[in-house]
Each structure stands twice: as structure tokens, then as C-alpha cells.
Amino acid sequence: MSEARTARRGRGGGGAARRAERTAVRIEAAKYIERNIPDLEILNEEALQIIEANAETVLEEIGVNFVENPAALDRWRAAGADVEGERVCIPRGLARELCKTAPSQFVQHARDPNKSVTIGGRNLVLAPVYGPPFVRDALGGRRYATMDDFEKFVKLAYMSKWLHHSGGTVCEPTDIAVNKRHLDMLLAHMTLSDKPFMGSVTEPSRAQDSVDMAGILFGKEFVAENTVMTSLININSPLTFDSTMMGALEVYAANNQAAIISPFIVGGAMAPVSVAGTLTQVLAEVLAGVAYSQLIRPGAPVIFGAFVTSIDMNSGAPTFGTPEAAQITYGAGQLARRLGLPYRSAGSFCGSKLPDAQAAYETSNSLNMGLLSGVNFMLHACGWLEGGLVASFEKFVLDADQLGALHQLAKGVDMSETGQAMDALYEVGPGGHYLGCAHTQANFKTAFWRTEVLDYKPYEQWEEEGARDSVQLASLRVEKLLNDYQKPPIDPAIEEALRAYVAEKKASMADAFT
Amino acid sequence: MSEARTARRGRGGGGAARRAERTAVRIEAAKYIERNIPDLEILNEEALQIIEANAETVLEEIGVNFVENPAALDRWRAAGADVEGERVCIPRGLARELCKTAPSQFVQHARDPNKSVTIGGRNLVLAPVYGPPFVRDALGGRRYATMDDFEKFVKLAYMSKWLHHSGGTVCEPTDIAVNKRHLDMLLAHMTLSDKPFMGSVTEPSRAQDSVDMAGILFGKEFVAENTVMTSLININSPLTFDSTMMGALEVYAANNQAAIISPFIVGGAMAPVSVAGTLTQVLAEVLAGVAYSQLIRPGAPVIFGAFVTSIDMNSGAPTFGTPEAAQITYGAGQLARRLGLPYRSAGSFCGSKLPDAQAAYETSNSLNMGLLSGVNFMLHACGWLEGGLVASFEKFVLDADQLGALHQLAKGVDMSETGQAMDALYEVGPGGHYLGCAHTQANFKTAFWRTEVLDYKPYEQWEEEGARDSVQLASLRVEKLLNDYQKPPIDPAIEEALRAYVAEKKASMADAFT
């Protein structure tokens, strides 16, 4: 594929490197998706205007809370909002006006410049699952995640052709103290991968550590001038902005680092049980959050986020891959485009406890809608299981394989003479077959997306080989990728400096586990 | 849901009926989908015009073969085509002109008038899998299908709220002679279900049997005036129309019964390895086939069909749920709408041997694209496994459940005051939750699509109950539906007449097994 880039293991000078190269494993990395197909727009102009007007009403008449954050209240007051206690009521139009300084797209630089990503426009950047405290694989079952698991997921993301981003908390390394684990996680992303990554948001000081470590990796001046991290700032829906997340946002915005401003909504609990009502709340929350980022630093890069699921009214459990979530995701994409902001939503969402048919239906529903709703940054694009409680090794590679299909679909239809294939139609004619014709011979290698994990074998062969299901085939692929993994080259002095930073920081703190 | 219809078991007069009603199982049947969301259109005007022009060139310069069918050649000659041997070259524009008499939508009547379907327009009618010689379930594994299996699938389709159509050859009853099995299949659809169904196409005489039996069921005069069957006429791609399928088409068109005119394409084998080339061939084939149906009887109801998969260039196996198939399906939908014809494509397609994650990814990709590409009649909407070789009982109910999600997505967004939910936003405000608010209380029952088979239970409960995967949960649902099944009421005289017709026909023939 033309947009594939190839890295070889063991780059660097000397005979050892050349020997390594001879036995090298090709590690391919596709460019982020540049859509050549349209978005699906399910809301008409009238519906969009109603939702936009209602969101302004929410901001003006109901307002939002900025909790335990007097400086934020001062900023809002200075900007012209009505502040009473922690409640900020934002006059009609003010938030939207403030959002105008946010860029419609931005570059997030990667350590390998070939892997830098442009977030916004017609692009789609794919990043792995974020946040699960548990991991699961076929062999070990479900268990608390550790730093060892974390590193494995970073390696799998590095090895995946279709992931453009290393992500952030690919799982929670629960064996490391809460106040220290962000350091180990950053170190893993920075040294085990050369793809772009996310910073810590669990405390403002940890956001600052992220900025400081990025300064070591990229050079302090480079970081001052460029965006090298995109981090996840959740809004405490409904309509609440807590001081931890806002503190992290303040650090990132001040340093010109990107933030996803993302309502976190289980519909029916944190938002009304209706699509239009939820979209209204999502828009109001994002307007307030993005406006606040621009109060910190006009021009700071931000993303319109929407993490939205519905609820099972029987059990109260969040549900995934549902039609209501799809409608909200499509609608929020339209609202984001009208605001001129990059859009984050969708992912490999599922409620299933196992990487079974349920998981795949739910995930595929969400991945397809992510592509067609115009998402620019898709967090959780692979590996999500059990409502996000679990990162699944097998599902990680199964989902990542499906991401390849999204790349191919997004390319659109080749209408060149080769694409039209009239020569093939003339050559073959009625009753013939195309397997051997010149057009097929010339084009078959690149014509179709190819899976790396699904089974297409004849039934008899499949049965002889053990009648393996998707999970068994995925286990083999996880094993192979981890065996083939080799660390991308890094300046040893930089790695040394990063390790020293982490060691020093850790030495300055007692372990905290809450 | 407002469009759900409810039937009760044991209708009919008398105390027995009333007693039956007290213990009745509710059998719900949703109305066919009336889309309130737009189609995804991936081809621009220029691309569409190129494909349309190329298809005319194919018809004029390459032509199509009508094999062993002198009457067809005569009809084409009379219509103005150049006929040489069995090759029919159709002058530019002629086929498109002939297609104009085909209706843009039509009603297919069901035995229960509430279940009649309108095929075309913004509608989507869902029918089960068609054609597999094997069946599979968790208990019995993979085995040749029998009439007993066939009847079970007819019952499951009848019990499914989301299937609007009973389909045709839901599996091949291989225990019945080839020349007789169509009679048993028709009898099963006519007596075990009251949903619309398909006729036989494997020989013109079997198409005639279908028309005759429909005459017994609906009344001969009714059938003469109305469409009561939609049958599947495959084109032998590339560009070949065999006499068996055309013979069946001739019977149906002459009797004003509907036919799906459907290229059957594994891309790379029966069509070029390119999307635009395949679309060109599909359009040329459908133009020729539909035009031919209108030569038989102007105004005969037909559907623009496109059964398209790609090929795995390693194994030669057909692949399903792929991005190339999606592009073709989206594009063919646009071509069908420009022709003003109802459109058939997509389904629960997968290549997997098991109803596992692979099967569900592939199926979900295809179902979503079916909805968004504007399909009006979706054959194979549930139960398809292993490239169509196998009808899976568990996958049938898993897929059918997903069809419910399509219904909900297609409804679009409710922009009424209730949908806007501003009262809920005012009531709850920042930091609250919506679970108990008045808007939620009033609307939660109908707010969200509900699964009948997927698992949303808390992890601990799920584990205690045996940590069941999707297949195990689906097995239970299959068992429950078959236990709950009760035959819809039918006039005993009609059933008697149908059985007599079948017995008489069978007695007149020796068993044939090829």
C-alpha cells in the first residue's frame, strides 16, 4: 500500500546492525487515515440549530460548575460570565466566540517524524484502549493489570500497522504506586515506541511531569513551539468541571499541548434518555470546556470529545455499540464540524466479558460509526473489553486488524482507468473468469484489504488444524508480535536522562496507593 | 415501540382459545424499517456517470449471453438488440429505456395482511439466510441440513420480532429429493408462518408450482392481481443469463410476481479486482436482466440485486464483511436509486466457520453497510455462516437481535420537545443524575433498543451463572423460541388443499437427487 511506511529493526551503525537487518522483521506503520468518503449526517439543519440554541440556553440559564477552582471562576468572571458560588452562567454566544481561537487541526509530533499525526480535517488517527484496571488473555484469564502488561500493550501498539498512536493509560499498572505510575507509563511510551502518545491527567503535577519528560525526549525548545502530547480531559457530566482535570488542562493548554475535552456520559444517568437532549448537554459541556482552554491560552489545541454510551435500564449497566450511541456519535460529529474543531469519539466499545460474538458486534458497530461520523481522533480503537474494565490482549489484535479495513474503506473508489478496468471486461467477456486476466495479474496484490488474523481456510484444513476460533488465532498473533518486537532506536543519552528523571521523582515521593 | 405489532397465540373462538390466550406468549412483529436517516453516498456525480457510461459500453460492445434460450434471443432481437449466436449486444440506452416500466416500489402481500411489506422507497425489509446445504448448532455441530432443520428456521423467523419476511431456502433440506423439496419448503413457509416468502427458482416448473400453491393460499384471483412472492434470480456472472434462472424469471414476471435480479459476484473471479470495474459489470448485468423482465411483462416488479464479495488472493476463498464489498454495496445503492429500482444487497455475511468474533465483525460490517447503503430488501439478514455453506441456529438469533438495533438507528433523532429534554436538563442541573428525573421516568421504557440475547450482567453474577459466551446464550434463546412457537392460525381447508397439491405433485414424480 502506497501510504505504508516500513521501519526495520536494528537500525544504527556497525556490523551487528547489518546482521540484525538481515534477519529483520518488517514493521509497517500506515499513515493516519485521510478520508476520501463523505460523513453520514443524520441531523438536518433545523435539528442542528435547535440543539445549538438549546446548548446556549443551558449555558446561560443553567450554567456549569467549576468545582474547587477559584482561579477558573476569576477567569470566567473576567471573560464576562455570571459567576455565583461555583456556578458559571455563560451568556449566549460567549463560549462559542471564545472557541474561535482554537485551531481546526493541529500536528502532534512523534519521536519518529514519519509518525507525526495531523488531527482534524478529513483525518482519522487511531489510538488504543485507555484506562482498564484489568487485563484478560486466553491463558491467564482476567486479572489486575501490571506494568508488565502495560509494556506489552505498548509493544503491540508499536507493532500494529494500523495504529497511529501509542495512546496513554493502555491499562492501569496497578502494581505501581498511584502517584508514581504515570512516570513509568510515560517512560514506556517514550522508549518502547516511537509513535505519538498521551500525557498524564490525574493531577496537575503529573501533567507537568509529562511536559517535563517530553522536554527531555523532544528538546525543551521543540516542546515550547510544538504539540507533542494529546491528553484526555474528562468532563464530570452533567455540567461539572472538577479541579483535578481542569488543573491538568491548565498545564497542557499553557504549554500548548493538546487536550481532548470530553463529556463522559452514560445516557440515562449522566444525560437525558434522549439523543437530542444528550447532544445538547454534550455541546454545552464541550463549549464551556473548550472556551475555558482558550481562556488559559488562546490557540491552545483542543479536540471536541464525546464519550457516550447508553444504559441498560434493567441492570443499570452501561451498554455499547447501541443504536442510540451511534445517533449521538453521528450528531456530535456534525456539531464539532460546525464548531470547526477536531472530533474525538467511538472506539472498540463493547460490554461483553469475553472477546466473543457479542464483543465483535458491539465493536464493529462502533468502529464503523466512528469512521462514518467524521471522528478525527479515535481513542480506544482496539483492545477494549467488558465496558472498559478490561484490556484484552486477543481483542487488541482482532480489533487492530479491523482498523485495517477502515483504512481501505476510507480510501474511497479508484476511478482511474485502472480502477474502471474496462480492459479486463473486454478481455474476459461473458462466461469467462478474471483470475488470470492481465488486469487481475497487475492489481491483485493491492486490490483487497488483507486480514492478519482472521481465518479463510478451506473447512477441512481448518478442522485438521484444530478448528480454532478467533480467540485462539488471536492468541497466536499476540505471541508472534511480542516475539518479533524490537525496541525502536533511541539516543542512549536521552533514554538515560528520562530514566534519571523518573528515578529522581520517584525518590522524592512516598508510595501512595489511592 | 409504536410500530410493533402483537399477535397472540391461539387466536380463534371458544373457551379453548380464551384459555390459550391466558397463557399466551406474545409474538411481536415489527413493521419493516422506514428510514429516517440519509444514505451514505460514496460516489460523486462524475464517478456515477463514468460507471453508467461504461456499463452501456459493456452492453453495446461486449454484450451478454442468454444461454440455451432461443425465445429470449427472439425477444431481444424484436426489442432492437444485435443478436449473434447466444450473444446479445444491446445498443446504448435501450436497456435503461426498457427498465423504465419496472415499478420503483411494490407491495408483497403476506398471509397476515399486517405483515405485507412495501419493497422500495426508504424502506428496508429483512429476510433470513438463503441456500446453505449445512446447518450448525452448538450441540450437534456441522451437518447436512434436513427438512426438520428447515422447519425450525421458518419457526425462528416467524418468532423473530425483527424479521419481516420468511425468506426462501433458509437451508437446503437435503433429505428430500431435489425435484420435490421445493414443495415441502413452500408448504412450510405457507403453513408455519404468516410472513411473506419466496418462491422456487431451480426450474421453471418449480416456479410454476410456487405460483400455483400461492394461488391456493391467497386465492387465484388475488395472485393474478397482486404480488405475493419475491424470488431470487441469480445472474451467472460475468454477463451470462442461464436458461434455468431465466425460465423461472419468465414464469414469475408473466405472473406479476417479484424477482430479485442479482449478479452473484466473487470479486477477482467473476468480476474485475476493482470496485469501479465490478460496479460497471453489476450495473450492466442488472440493466440487461431487468430489461429482459420487462420484455416478458412491462411493469413486472423487480429488484436491483447485488451479491458481491471479494476473494482472498492467498486461498481463493470468498471473503465477507470486507471494505471492498462495502464500497461496492454503497455504490450499487446509488446506481439503483438513479435507476429508480428497489435495491437488494448485504446480509449477515461472514467467512468464519463458527459464530465467533470473526463472524460477528464481518456480519456487523455488512449489516451496518446494508442499512446505510439504502438496501430495500436484505436477504441473508441473519443466520449466515461459513461463506453461506452453513445456516447457524445460534447465529440466526444473534444476528436477528442486531437487526433490532438497525430498526432503532434508522428511526433517526426525535426532535420533539420530549426528544429535546430541556425539562430534564433544567431539573437535574450540574452534578446531578438523571436516573430518577421526571423525563427519565416517563421515557426510559422506550428510550433505548433492548437486546434479547446479549449479556449486560455484573461480572460476578455472570461468572456465577457459568461465564457463558454469546453462543451459549444464543443456544438458550433458540431453545426458548422453538418451545414458545405456536403455528399461526390457517383455514384448515386451505392447508388441506396445499397438502393435497404437494402430495399429488410428489406422487407424479420419481425421486431425483441431482
XYZ file of C-alpha atoms in Angstrom, chain A residues 109-112 190 197 208-229 255-257 490-491 493-495 497-498:
38
model
C 4.677 15.330 16.664
C 6.030 11.839 17.210
C 9.569 10.851 18.100
C 9.758 9.301 14.612
C 8.728 7.218 25.089
C 1.438 9.405 22.915
C 3.733 18.918 34.479
C 5.890 15.771 34.745
C 4.549 14.777 31.315
C 5.548 18.135 29.857
C 8.968 17.937 31.504
C 9.670 14.408 30.267
C 8.530 15.380 26.784
C 11.038 18.213 27.036
C 13.802 15.673 27.646
C 12.628 13.478 24.778
C 11.982 16.140 22.132
C 14.086 19.022 23.499
C 12.612 21.747 25.654
C 12.542 24.326 22.887
C 10.819 21.973 20.490
C 8.101 21.282 23.036
C 7.644 25.006 23.688
C 6.936 25.509 19.990
C 5.143 22.292 19.099
C 2.426 19.943 20.264
C 3.876 16.556 21.282
C 1.092 15.222 23.519
C 2.212 24.634 27.365
C 0.407 24.471 24.010
C -0.129 20.746 24.409
C 16.707 5.922 20.749
C 19.617 8.189 21.645
C 21.737 9.833 26.406
C 18.075 10.754 26.107
C 16.936 7.440 27.492
C 18.073 11.323 31.114
C 14.474 10.087 31.087
